[in-house]
Amino acid sequence: MMNGVRGGRVIMQRMLMLMVLVGVIGLSHGAIQRPDYDDTSYPEFLNPSWMARIPDNQPLSEVTIPGTHNTMALYGGVYAECQTWSLASQLRAGIRYLDIRLRHINGNLNLHHGVSYQRGHFGLVLQGVADFLWEYPSETVLMRVKEEFSETYDIYGAVVDYIKRYAHWDLLWHSRLVPTMGEARGRLIIMQDFAGPDLGMRYGSMDIADDWKVPTLLHVEDKWQSVYDHLEAAPAGNLAQIYLTYSSGAGVFAYPRAVAQRVNTQLYDYLNAKTDLNQRLGIICMDFPAAPIIQMIIDFQLKEVQIPVFYAAHHKPSFNYRISSGRNKIF
């Protein structure tokens, strides 16, 4: 009987080892830069002002937008890392939706992905976005803000304090209503995923597909099916509502890199096969996106006659707002 128990344990251990190996397969030993997936330090090319081509009267809900999941998750090992580009590089590559997770501790709002501290705080994100919008006032940035790895459920006051200290109040879009592109230019739109008075739009107001649980790489096809179904529904969906599709996923035996290397390929092929670019797909939020797939997403815009427009800066920095030097550098 004891031998049978030991034999069962050995089999179980071998199965667990096999599942771990399945999760590790596909992880690169060196950095990879493909058209769909990029875990190098810098984007292949930049697209910092693509929103300038969108007509002012177009609702933001009808704009197709590339985004990053767990935008600031650059550290912590294979379980925690979802990106390798800095915030400045992501924005200049064309990313316009940010997924920011904050741990509220001792009054501070530290950047976290689960238990993994991401070597910074919310103020750095706000400064980075404000700097970018000051340089490129034709653009807008949507930012989900969510409490992570803390249980205070009361981050509203700290978020407001950080906005006033590290950016400026008029930078925000202060309404639950979906703005037009003209109204959104030069502004940060908080997609509020925490309790408290309105700072901007509510995260839950969007039509969201976020089936992030991918237990093993054997479940990647289920993940892709969820992404596919939501993208297919977006063009005919409610044009007054923003659609948000997460292509990211992870599990104990499927790290974010391994999932992204597979799902991003299917997403790229899906977009590449589309013959009608004149349709709304909503926000597509990715782990380790590459510049070419970001460009493909940008190209799915509702086309009108394009008239060159030059925009003046909407907002001037306050005295406590620091404008970064060396703007032509990729950070």
Short mmCIF file of the C-alpha atoms (twelve columns), coordinates in Angstrom:
data_MODEL
# 
_entry.id   MODEL 
# 
loop_
_atom_site.group_PDB 
_atom_site.id 
_atom_site.type_symbol 
_atom_site.label_atom_id 
_atom_site.label_alt_id 
_atom_site.label_comp_id 
_atom_site.label_asym_id 
_atom_site.label_seq_id 
_atom_site.Cartn_x 
_atom_site.Cartn_y 
_atom_site.Cartn_z 
_atom_site.pdbx_PDB_model_num 
ATOM 1   C CA . MET A 1   0.000   0.000  0.000   1 
ATOM 2   C CA . MET A 2   2.834   2.378  0.928   1 
ATOM 3   C CA . ASN A 3   4.562   1.668  -2.418  1 
ATOM 4   C CA . GLY A 4   1.349   2.537  -4.214  1 
ATOM 5   C CA . VAL A 5   1.157   5.871  -2.400  1 
ATOM 6   C CA . ARG A 6   4.794   6.615  -3.223  1 
ATOM 7   C CA . GLY A 7   4.217   5.627  -6.829  1 
ATOM 8   C CA . GLY A 8   1.258   8.005  -7.007  1 
ATOM 9   C CA . ARG A 9   3.373   10.822 -5.614  1 
ATOM 10  C CA . VAL A 10  6.109   10.196 -8.179  1 
ATOM 11  C CA . ILE A 11  3.570   10.277 -11.002 1 
ATOM 12  C CA . MET A 12  2.077   13.488 -9.651  1 
ATOM 13  C CA . GLN A 13  5.515   15.103 -9.352  1 
ATOM 14  C CA . ARG A 14  6.356   14.116 -12.917 1 
ATOM 15  C CA . MET A 15  3.052   15.521 -14.154 1 
ATOM 16  C CA . LEU A 16  3.722   18.812 -12.366 1 
ATOM 17  C CA . MET A 17  7.211   18.972 -13.848 1 
ATOM 18  C CA . LEU A 18  5.747   18.343 -17.304 1 
ATOM 19  C CA . MET A 19  3.186   21.111 -16.838 1 
ATOM 20  C CA . VAL A 20  5.902   23.514 -15.722 1 
ATOM 21  C CA . LEU A 21  7.901   22.637 -18.830 1 
ATOM 22  C CA . VAL A 22  4.825   23.248 -20.974 1 
ATOM 23  C CA . GLY A 23  4.564   26.693 -19.416 1 
ATOM 24  C CA . VAL A 24  8.236   27.422 -20.018 1 
ATOM 25  C CA . ILE A 25  8.288   26.308 -23.659 1 
ATOM 26  C CA . GLY A 26  8.198   29.351 -25.876 1 
ATOM 27  C CA . LEU A 27  9.960   31.630 -23.407 1 
ATOM 28  C CA . SER A 28  12.904  33.216 -25.122 1 
ATOM 29  C CA . HIS A 29  16.433  32.866 -23.845 1 
ATOM 30  C CA . GLY A 30  17.199  36.141 -25.609 1 
ATOM 31  C CA . ALA A 31  15.094  39.097 -26.604 1 
ATOM 32  C CA . ILE A 32  12.704  38.616 -29.531 1 
ATOM 33  C CA . GLN A 33  11.470  41.264 -31.958 1 
ATOM 34  C CA . ARG A 34  8.790   39.944 -34.303 1 
ATOM 35  C CA . PRO A 35  6.000   41.839 -36.098 1 
ATOM 36  C CA . ASP A 36  3.517   40.689 -33.446 1 
ATOM 37  C CA . TYR A 37  5.659   40.279 -30.316 1 
ATOM 38  C CA . ASP A 38  8.530   42.342 -28.912 1 
ATOM 39  C CA . ASP A 39  10.335  41.856 -25.622 1 
ATOM 40  C CA . THR A 40  13.369  43.938 -26.564 1 
ATOM 41  C CA . SER A 41  14.094  47.222 -24.815 1 
ATOM 42  C CA . TYR A 42  12.898  49.598 -27.565 1 
ATOM 43  C CA . PRO A 43  10.193  49.624 -30.256 1 
ATOM 44  C CA . GLU A 44  11.214  48.956 -33.847 1 
ATOM 45  C CA . PHE A 45  9.721   52.320 -34.875 1 
ATOM 46  C CA . LEU A 46  7.667   55.105 -33.307 1 
ATOM 47  C CA . ASN A 47  4.211   56.559 -34.043 1 
ATOM 48  C CA . PRO A 48  3.759   59.354 -31.496 1 
ATOM 49  C CA . SER A 49  1.062   61.511 -33.137 1 
ATOM 50  C CA . TRP A 50  -1.234  59.154 -35.043 1 
ATOM 51  C CA . MET A 51  -4.401  60.575 -33.462 1 
ATOM 52  C CA . ALA A 52  -3.858  63.883 -35.283 1 
ATOM 53  C CA . ARG A 53  -5.424  62.246 -38.349 1 
ATOM 54  C CA . ILE A 54  -8.711  61.464 -36.574 1 
ATOM 55  C CA . PRO A 55  -11.531 64.005 -37.150 1 
ATOM 56  C CA . ASP A 56  -12.432 66.151 -34.133 1 
ATOM 57  C CA . ASN A 57  -16.102 65.123 -34.269 1 
ATOM 58  C CA . GLN A 58  -15.409 61.388 -34.054 1 
ATOM 59  C CA . PRO A 59  -16.432 59.922 -30.665 1 
ATOM 60  C CA . LEU A 60  -13.599 58.209 -28.825 1 
ATOM 61  C CA . SER A 61  -15.780 55.099 -28.671 1 
ATOM 62  C CA . GLU A 62  -15.373 54.800 -32.445 1 
ATOM 63  C CA . VAL A 63  -11.582 54.959 -32.384 1 
ATOM 64  C CA . THR A 64  -9.530  51.749 -32.578 1 
ATOM 65  C CA . ILE A 65  -6.794  52.005 -29.950 1 
ATOM 66  C CA . PRO A 66  -3.719  49.894 -29.056 1 
ATOM 67  C CA . GLY A 67  -3.092  49.406 -25.344 1 
ATOM 68  C CA . THR A 68  -0.890  47.515 -22.912 1 
ATOM 69  C CA . HIS A 69  -1.987  45.237 -20.094 1 
ATOM 70  C CA . ASN A 70  -0.193  45.845 -16.802 1 
ATOM 71  C CA . THR A 71  1.647   48.700 -18.464 1 
ATOM 72  C CA . MET A 72  4.315   49.165 -15.787 1 
ATOM 73  C CA . ALA A 73  4.994   45.472 -15.068 1 
ATOM 74  C CA . LEU A 74  8.626   45.382 -16.226 1 
ATOM 75  C CA . TYR A 75  10.131  43.589 -13.216 1 
ATOM 76  C CA . GLY A 76  9.660   40.543 -11.012 1 
ATOM 77  C CA . GLY A 77  10.534  37.581 -13.222 1 
ATOM 78  C CA . VAL A 78  8.514   35.580 -15.734 1 
ATOM 79  C CA . TYR A 79  5.383   35.435 -13.606 1 
ATOM 80  C CA . ALA A 80  5.157   39.210 -13.175 1 
ATOM 81  C CA . GLU A 81  6.659   40.777 -16.295 1 
ATOM 82  C CA . CYS A 82  4.192   41.824 -19.000 1 
ATOM 83  C CA . GLN A 83  6.175   44.548 -20.812 1 
ATOM 84  C CA . THR A 84  9.781   45.485 -21.542 1 
ATOM 85  C CA . TRP A 85  9.341   49.005 -22.953 1 
ATOM 86  C CA . SER A 86  9.349   52.036 -20.680 1 
ATOM 87  C CA . LEU A 87  6.219   54.167 -20.422 1 
ATOM 88  C CA . ALA A 88  7.753   56.823 -22.690 1 
ATOM 89  C CA . SER A 89  8.595   54.228 -25.331 1 
ATOM 90  C CA . GLN A 90  5.105   52.717 -25.187 1 
ATOM 91  C CA . LEU A 91  3.439   56.098 -25.673 1 
ATOM 92  C CA . ARG A 92  5.745   57.089 -28.523 1 
ATOM 93  C CA . ALA A 93  5.207   53.723 -30.194 1 
ATOM 94  C CA . GLY A 94  1.480   54.518 -30.347 1 
ATOM 95  C CA . ILE A 95  0.027   52.972 -27.181 1 
ATOM 96  C CA . ARG A 96  -2.917  55.057 -25.933 1 
ATOM 97  C CA . TYR A 97  -4.503  52.808 -23.285 1 
ATOM 98  C CA . LEU A 98  -2.585  52.175 -20.065 1 
ATOM 99  C CA . ASP A 99  -3.399  49.623 -17.368 1 
ATOM 100 C CA . ILE A 100 -1.999  50.976 -14.091 1 
ATOM 101 C CA . ARG A 101 -2.054  48.930 -10.847 1 
ATOM 102 C CA . LEU A 102 -1.341  50.676 -7.541  1 
ATOM 103 C CA . ARG A 103 -0.578  49.385 -4.064  1 
ATOM 104 C CA . HIS A 104 -1.820  51.803 -1.410  1 
ATOM 105 C CA . ILE A 105 0.545   51.628 1.546   1 
ATOM 106 C CA . ASN A 106 1.329   54.296 4.159   1 
ATOM 107 C CA . GLY A 107 -0.377  56.888 1.988   1 
ATOM 108 C CA . ASN A 108 1.797   56.055 -1.014  1 
ATOM 109 C CA . LEU A 109 0.638   54.664 -4.368  1 
ATOM 110 C CA . ASN A 110 3.354   52.262 -5.474  1 
ATOM 111 C CA . LEU A 111 3.312   50.499 -8.827  1 
ATOM 112 C CA . HIS A 112 2.662   46.780 -8.428  1 
ATOM 113 C CA . HIS A 113 1.794   43.639 -10.339 1 
ATOM 114 C CA . GLY A 114 0.439   41.367 -7.658  1 
ATOM 115 C CA . VAL A 115 3.132   41.036 -5.015  1 
ATOM 116 C CA . SER A 116 5.835   42.384 -7.336  1 
ATOM 117 C CA . TYR A 117 6.877   45.990 -6.721  1 
ATOM 118 C CA . GLN A 118 7.579   47.735 -10.025 1 
ATOM 119 C CA . ARG A 119 10.228  50.188 -8.802  1 
ATOM 120 C CA . GLY A 120 8.187   53.338 -8.953  1 
ATOM 121 C CA . HIS A 121 5.052   55.183 -7.930  1 
ATOM 122 C CA . PHE A 122 1.966   56.695 -9.540  1 
ATOM 123 C CA . GLY A 123 3.550   60.119 -9.766  1 
ATOM 124 C CA . LEU A 124 6.093   58.901 -12.317 1 
ATOM 125 C CA . VAL A 125 3.272   57.666 -14.550 1 
ATOM 126 C CA . LEU A 126 1.390   60.947 -14.264 1 
ATOM 127 C CA . GLN A 127 4.529   62.949 -15.061 1 
ATOM 128 C CA . GLY A 128 5.273   60.715 -18.037 1 
ATOM 129 C CA . VAL A 129 1.763   61.073 -19.479 1 
ATOM 130 C CA . ALA A 130 1.688   64.841 -18.863 1 
ATOM 131 C CA . ASP A 131 5.071   65.250 -20.553 1 
ATOM 132 C CA . PHE A 132 3.908   63.241 -23.541 1 
ATOM 133 C CA . LEU A 133 0.629   65.156 -23.969 1 
ATOM 134 C CA . TRP A 134 2.453   68.467 -23.644 1 
ATOM 135 C CA . GLU A 135 4.708   67.442 -26.537 1 
ATOM 136 C CA . TYR A 136 1.923   65.817 -28.591 1 
ATOM 137 C CA . PRO A 137 -1.315  67.727 -27.865 1 
ATOM 138 C CA . SER A 138 -3.154  66.018 -30.730 1 
ATOM 139 C CA . GLU A 139 -3.205  62.804 -28.663 1 
ATOM 140 C CA . THR A 140 -5.201  61.510 -25.706 1 
ATOM 141 C CA . VAL A 141 -4.372  58.788 -23.181 1 
ATOM 142 C CA . LEU A 142 -6.859  56.514 -21.445 1 
ATOM 143 C CA . MET A 143 -5.655  55.089 -18.144 1 
ATOM 144 C CA . ARG A 144 -7.283  52.375 -16.089 1 
ATOM 145 C CA . VAL A 145 -6.368  52.904 -12.437 1 
ATOM 146 C CA . LYS A 146 -6.866  49.914 -10.115 1 
ATOM 147 C CA . GLU A 147 -5.849  49.023 -6.581  1 
ATOM 148 C CA . GLU A 148 -3.467  46.045 -6.495  1 
ATOM 149 C CA . PHE A 149 -2.127  43.926 -3.615  1 
ATOM 150 C CA . SER A 150 -3.671  46.110 -0.943  1 
ATOM 151 C CA . GLU A 151 -6.986  46.078 0.816   1 
ATOM 152 C CA . THR A 152 -7.643  49.675 1.781   1 
ATOM 153 C CA . TYR A 153 -10.401 50.075 -0.837  1 
ATOM 154 C CA . ASP A 154 -9.936  53.805 -0.347  1 
ATOM 155 C CA . ILE A 155 -7.396  55.192 -2.799  1 
ATOM 156 C CA . TYR A 156 -9.476  58.109 -4.104  1 
ATOM 157 C CA . GLY A 157 -7.890  60.756 -1.858  1 
ATOM 158 C CA . ALA A 158 -4.371  59.544 -2.608  1 
ATOM 159 C CA . VAL A 159 -5.052  59.487 -6.373  1 
ATOM 160 C CA . VAL A 160 -6.317  63.084 -6.255  1 
ATOM 161 C CA . ASP A 161 -3.266  64.147 -4.230  1 
ATOM 162 C CA . TYR A 162 -0.882  62.532 -6.724  1 
ATOM 163 C CA . ILE A 163 -2.642  64.184 -9.678  1 
ATOM 164 C CA . LYS A 164 -2.279  67.604 -8.064  1 
ATOM 165 C CA . ARG A 165 1.358   67.006 -7.115  1 
ATOM 166 C CA . TYR A 166 2.680   65.324 -10.247 1 
ATOM 167 C CA . ALA A 167 0.453   66.600 -13.071 1 
ATOM 168 C CA . HIS A 168 -2.295  69.224 -13.093 1 
ATOM 169 C CA . TRP A 169 -6.033  69.022 -12.513 1 
ATOM 170 C CA . ASP A 170 -7.055  70.408 -15.908 1 
ATOM 171 C CA . LEU A 171 -5.152  67.598 -17.625 1 
ATOM 172 C CA . LEU A 172 -8.086  65.268 -16.823 1 
ATOM 173 C CA . TRP A 173 -11.324 64.698 -18.694 1 
ATOM 174 C CA . HIS A 174 -13.832 65.272 -15.879 1 
ATOM 175 C CA . SER A 175 -16.920 63.452 -17.125 1 
ATOM 176 C CA . ARG A 176 -18.436 59.990 -17.371 1 
ATOM 177 C CA . LEU A 177 -19.520 60.815 -20.922 1 
ATOM 178 C CA . VAL A 178 -17.498 59.552 -23.874 1 
ATOM 179 C CA . PRO A 179 -15.719 62.576 -25.394 1 
ATOM 180 C CA . THR A 180 -15.204 63.314 -29.042 1 
ATOM 181 C CA . MET A 181 -11.658 63.223 -30.315 1 
ATOM 182 C CA . GLY A 182 -11.606 67.029 -30.316 1 
ATOM 183 C CA . GLU A 183 -12.641 67.141 -26.657 1 
ATOM 184 C CA . ALA A 184 -10.131 64.459 -25.698 1 
ATOM 185 C CA . ARG A 185 -7.028  65.941 -27.312 1 
ATOM 186 C CA . GLY A 186 -4.311  66.785 -24.819 1 
ATOM 187 C CA . ARG A 187 -6.181  65.132 -21.958 1 
ATOM 188 C CA . LEU A 188 -5.742  62.137 -19.697 1 
ATOM 189 C CA . ILE A 189 -8.935  60.102 -19.336 1 
ATOM 190 C CA . ILE A 190 -9.004  58.153 -16.076 1 
ATOM 191 C CA . MET A 191 -10.925 54.883 -16.447 1 
ATOM 192 C CA . GLN A 192 -11.776 54.719 -12.759 1 
ATOM 193 C CA . ASP A 193 -11.642 51.183 -11.335 1 
ATOM 194 C CA . PHE A 194 -11.965 52.196 -7.682  1 
ATOM 195 C CA . ALA A 195 -14.599 53.690 -5.412  1 
ATOM 196 C CA . GLY A 196 -15.144 57.399 -4.904  1 
ATOM 197 C CA . PRO A 197 -16.467 60.486 -6.694  1 
ATOM 198 C CA . ASP A 198 -15.953 60.715 -10.432 1 
ATOM 199 C CA . LEU A 199 -12.470 61.553 -11.691 1 
ATOM 200 C CA . GLY A 200 -13.314 60.618 -15.253 1 
ATOM 201 C CA . MET A 201 -15.029 57.701 -16.920 1 
ATOM 202 C CA . ARG A 202 -15.868 54.468 -15.119 1 
ATOM 203 C CA . TYR A 203 -13.934 51.357 -16.104 1 
ATOM 204 C CA . GLY A 204 -17.072 49.261 -15.855 1 
ATOM 205 C CA . SER A 205 -18.863 51.429 -18.419 1 
ATOM 206 C CA . MET A 206 -16.935 49.700 -21.204 1 
ATOM 207 C CA . ASP A 207 -17.826 46.400 -22.897 1 
ATOM 208 C CA . ILE A 208 -14.888 44.322 -21.655 1 
ATOM 209 C CA . ALA A 209 -13.482 40.896 -22.548 1 
ATOM 210 C CA . ASP A 210 -10.766 39.985 -20.044 1 
ATOM 211 C CA . ASP A 211 -10.580 36.190 -19.800 1 
ATOM 212 C CA . TRP A 212 -7.076  36.381 -18.378 1 
ATOM 213 C CA . LYS A 213 -6.912  32.947 -16.733 1 
ATOM 214 C CA . VAL A 214 -4.878  30.595 -18.933 1 
ATOM 215 C CA . PRO A 215 -3.989  27.659 -16.667 1 
ATOM 216 C CA . THR A 216 -1.579  26.039 -19.157 1 
ATOM 217 C CA . LEU A 217 -0.546  26.604 -22.751 1 
ATOM 218 C CA . LEU A 218 -3.032  23.893 -23.653 1 
ATOM 219 C CA . HIS A 219 -5.706  26.526 -22.902 1 
ATOM 220 C CA . VAL A 220 -4.357  29.190 -25.276 1 
ATOM 221 C CA . GLU A 221 -6.972  28.337 -27.917 1 
ATOM 222 C CA . ASP A 222 -9.747  29.035 -25.401 1 
ATOM 223 C CA . LYS A 223 -8.143  32.396 -24.704 1 
ATOM 224 C CA . TRP A 224 -7.869  33.230 -28.393 1 
ATOM 225 C CA . GLN A 225 -11.507 32.273 -28.967 1 
ATOM 226 C CA . SER A 226 -12.554 34.839 -26.349 1 
ATOM 227 C CA . VAL A 227 -10.437 37.514 -28.053 1 
ATOM 228 C CA . TYR A 228 -11.756 36.594 -31.495 1 
ATOM 229 C CA . ASP A 229 -15.406 36.632 -30.430 1 
ATOM 230 C CA . HIS A 230 -15.128 40.070 -28.831 1 
ATOM 231 C CA . LEU A 231 -13.250 41.612 -31.758 1 
ATOM 232 C CA . GLU A 232 -15.845 40.219 -34.141 1 
ATOM 233 C CA . ALA A 233 -18.632 41.765 -32.052 1 
ATOM 234 C CA . ALA A 234 -17.027 45.210 -31.755 1 
ATOM 235 C CA . PRO A 235 -17.744 46.687 -35.241 1 
ATOM 236 C CA . ALA A 236 -21.482 46.019 -34.980 1 
ATOM 237 C CA . GLY A 237 -21.678 46.745 -31.247 1 
ATOM 238 C CA . ASN A 238 -22.971 49.885 -29.572 1 
ATOM 239 C CA . LEU A 239 -20.881 52.672 -31.139 1 
ATOM 240 C CA . ALA A 240 -21.565 54.872 -28.121 1 
ATOM 241 C CA . GLN A 241 -19.774 52.369 -25.858 1 
ATOM 242 C CA . ILE A 242 -16.038 51.732 -25.761 1 
ATOM 243 C CA . TYR A 243 -15.086 48.104 -26.437 1 
ATOM 244 C CA . LEU A 244 -12.029 46.746 -24.606 1 
ATOM 245 C CA . THR A 245 -10.417 43.417 -25.485 1 
ATOM 246 C CA . TYR A 246 -7.488  41.976 -23.513 1 
ATOM 247 C CA . SER A 247 -5.323  39.591 -25.518 1 
ATOM 248 C CA . SER A 248 -3.154  38.994 -22.429 1 
ATOM 249 C CA . GLY A 249 -3.349  35.967 -20.192 1 
ATOM 250 C CA . ALA A 250 -1.396  33.957 -17.638 1 
ATOM 251 C CA . GLY A 251 -1.549  31.051 -15.226 1 
ATOM 252 C CA . VAL A 252 0.668   29.001 -12.944 1 
ATOM 253 C CA . PHE A 253 1.837   26.945 -15.923 1 
ATOM 254 C CA . ALA A 254 1.557   29.606 -18.624 1 
ATOM 255 C CA . TYR A 255 3.615   32.742 -18.092 1 
ATOM 256 C CA . PRO A 256 2.625   36.053 -19.749 1 
ATOM 257 C CA . ARG A 257 5.500   35.818 -22.258 1 
ATOM 258 C CA . ALA A 258 4.562   32.312 -23.348 1 
ATOM 259 C CA . VAL A 259 0.891   33.236 -23.777 1 
ATOM 260 C CA . ALA A 260 1.714   36.459 -25.632 1 
ATOM 261 C CA . GLN A 261 4.057   34.680 -28.032 1 
ATOM 262 C CA . ARG A 262 1.104   32.549 -29.124 1 
ATOM 263 C CA . VAL A 263 -1.916  34.843 -28.854 1 
ATOM 264 C CA . ASN A 264 -0.144  37.835 -30.418 1 
ATOM 265 C CA . THR A 265 0.636   35.713 -33.482 1 
ATOM 266 C CA . GLN A 266 -3.026  34.806 -33.898 1 
ATOM 267 C CA . LEU A 267 -4.062  38.413 -33.338 1 
ATOM 268 C CA . TYR A 268 -1.596  39.610 -35.979 1 
ATOM 269 C CA . ASP A 269 -2.851  37.041 -38.506 1 
ATOM 270 C CA . TYR A 270 -6.457  37.978 -37.717 1 
ATOM 271 C CA . LEU A 271 -5.846  41.695 -38.281 1 
ATOM 272 C CA . ASN A 272 -3.755  41.049 -41.370 1 
ATOM 273 C CA . ALA A 273 -6.551  38.986 -42.937 1 
ATOM 274 C CA . LYS A 274 -9.117  41.766 -42.542 1 
ATOM 275 C CA . THR A 275 -9.900  43.439 -45.873 1 
ATOM 276 C CA . ASP A 276 -12.113 46.214 -44.473 1 
ATOM 277 C CA . LEU A 277 -10.024 48.619 -42.418 1 
ATOM 278 C CA . ASN A 278 -12.893 51.081 -42.081 1 
ATOM 279 C CA . GLN A 279 -14.309 49.641 -38.868 1 
ATOM 280 C CA . ARG A 280 -14.163 50.097 -35.110 1 
ATOM 281 C CA . LEU A 281 -12.432 47.349 -33.094 1 
ATOM 282 C CA . GLY A 282 -12.171 49.283 -29.815 1 
ATOM 283 C CA . ILE A 283 -9.205  49.071 -27.475 1 
ATOM 284 C CA . ILE A 284 -6.939  46.044 -27.956 1 
ATOM 285 C CA . CYS A 285 -4.819  45.568 -24.842 1 
ATOM 286 C CA . MET A 286 -1.698  43.412 -25.172 1 
ATOM 287 C CA . ASP A 287 1.342   41.982 -23.442 1 
ATOM 288 C CA . PHE A 288 4.639   42.574 -25.290 1 
ATOM 289 C CA . PRO A 289 3.177   44.191 -28.423 1 
ATOM 290 C CA . ALA A 290 5.449   45.013 -31.357 1 
ATOM 291 C CA . ALA A 291 5.488   48.222 -33.384 1 
ATOM 292 C CA . PRO A 292 4.072   46.571 -36.553 1 
ATOM 293 C CA . ILE A 293 1.015   45.133 -34.758 1 
ATOM 294 C CA . ILE A 294 0.456   48.494 -33.049 1 
ATOM 295 C CA . GLN A 295 0.490   50.083 -36.508 1 
ATOM 296 C CA . MET A 296 -1.986  47.491 -37.792 1 
ATOM 297 C CA . ILE A 297 -4.386  48.350 -34.969 1 
ATOM 298 C CA . ILE A 298 -4.010  52.077 -35.613 1 
ATOM 299 C CA . ASP A 299 -4.883  51.516 -39.285 1 
ATOM 300 C CA . PHE A 300 -8.375  50.276 -38.334 1 
ATOM 301 C CA . GLN A 301 -9.970  53.697 -38.230 1 
ATOM 302 C CA . LEU A 302 -13.244 54.969 -39.599 1 
ATOM 303 C CA . LYS A 303 -11.891 56.879 -42.568 1 
ATOM 304 C CA . GLU A 304 -13.040 60.328 -43.617 1 
ATOM 305 C CA . VAL A 305 -11.442 62.945 -45.856 1 
ATOM 306 C CA . GLN A 306 -8.190  63.802 -44.152 1 
ATOM 307 C CA . ILE A 307 -7.463  67.513 -43.740 1 
ATOM 308 C CA . PRO A 308 -4.125  68.473 -42.160 1 
ATOM 309 C CA . VAL A 309 -4.711  70.177 -38.820 1 
ATOM 310 C CA . PHE A 310 -2.201  71.794 -36.504 1 
ATOM 311 C CA . TYR A 311 -2.945  71.802 -32.783 1 
ATOM 312 C CA . ALA A 312 -1.802  74.182 -30.120 1 
ATOM 313 C CA . ALA A 313 -1.057  72.861 -26.662 1 
ATOM 314 C CA . HIS A 314 -4.249  72.690 -24.592 1 
ATOM 315 C CA . HIS A 315 -2.650  72.854 -21.186 1 
ATOM 316 C CA . LYS A 316 0.231   74.723 -19.683 1 
ATOM 317 C CA . PRO A 317 2.219   73.145 -16.877 1 
ATOM 318 C CA . SER A 318 1.753   74.440 -13.382 1 
ATOM 319 C CA . PHE A 319 4.727   75.336 -11.190 1 
ATOM 320 C CA . ASN A 320 4.771   71.883 -9.592  1 
ATOM 321 C CA . TYR A 321 4.692   70.188 -12.980 1 
ATOM 322 C CA . ARG A 322 8.098   69.073 -14.199 1 
ATOM 323 C CA . ILE A 323 8.699   68.895 -17.938 1 
ATOM 324 C CA . SER A 324 11.278  66.250 -18.723 1 
ATOM 325 C CA . SER A 325 14.380  67.216 -20.660 1 
ATOM 326 C CA . GLY A 326 15.791  65.305 -23.596 1 
ATOM 327 C CA . ARG A 327 12.419  64.751 -25.291 1 
ATOM 328 C CA . ASN A 328 13.890  63.303 -28.446 1 
ATOM 329 C CA . LYS A 329 15.296  60.350 -26.569 1 
ATOM 330 C CA . ILE A 330 13.536  57.025 -26.224 1 
ATOM 331 C CA . PHE A 331 13.510  56.194 -22.507 1 
# 
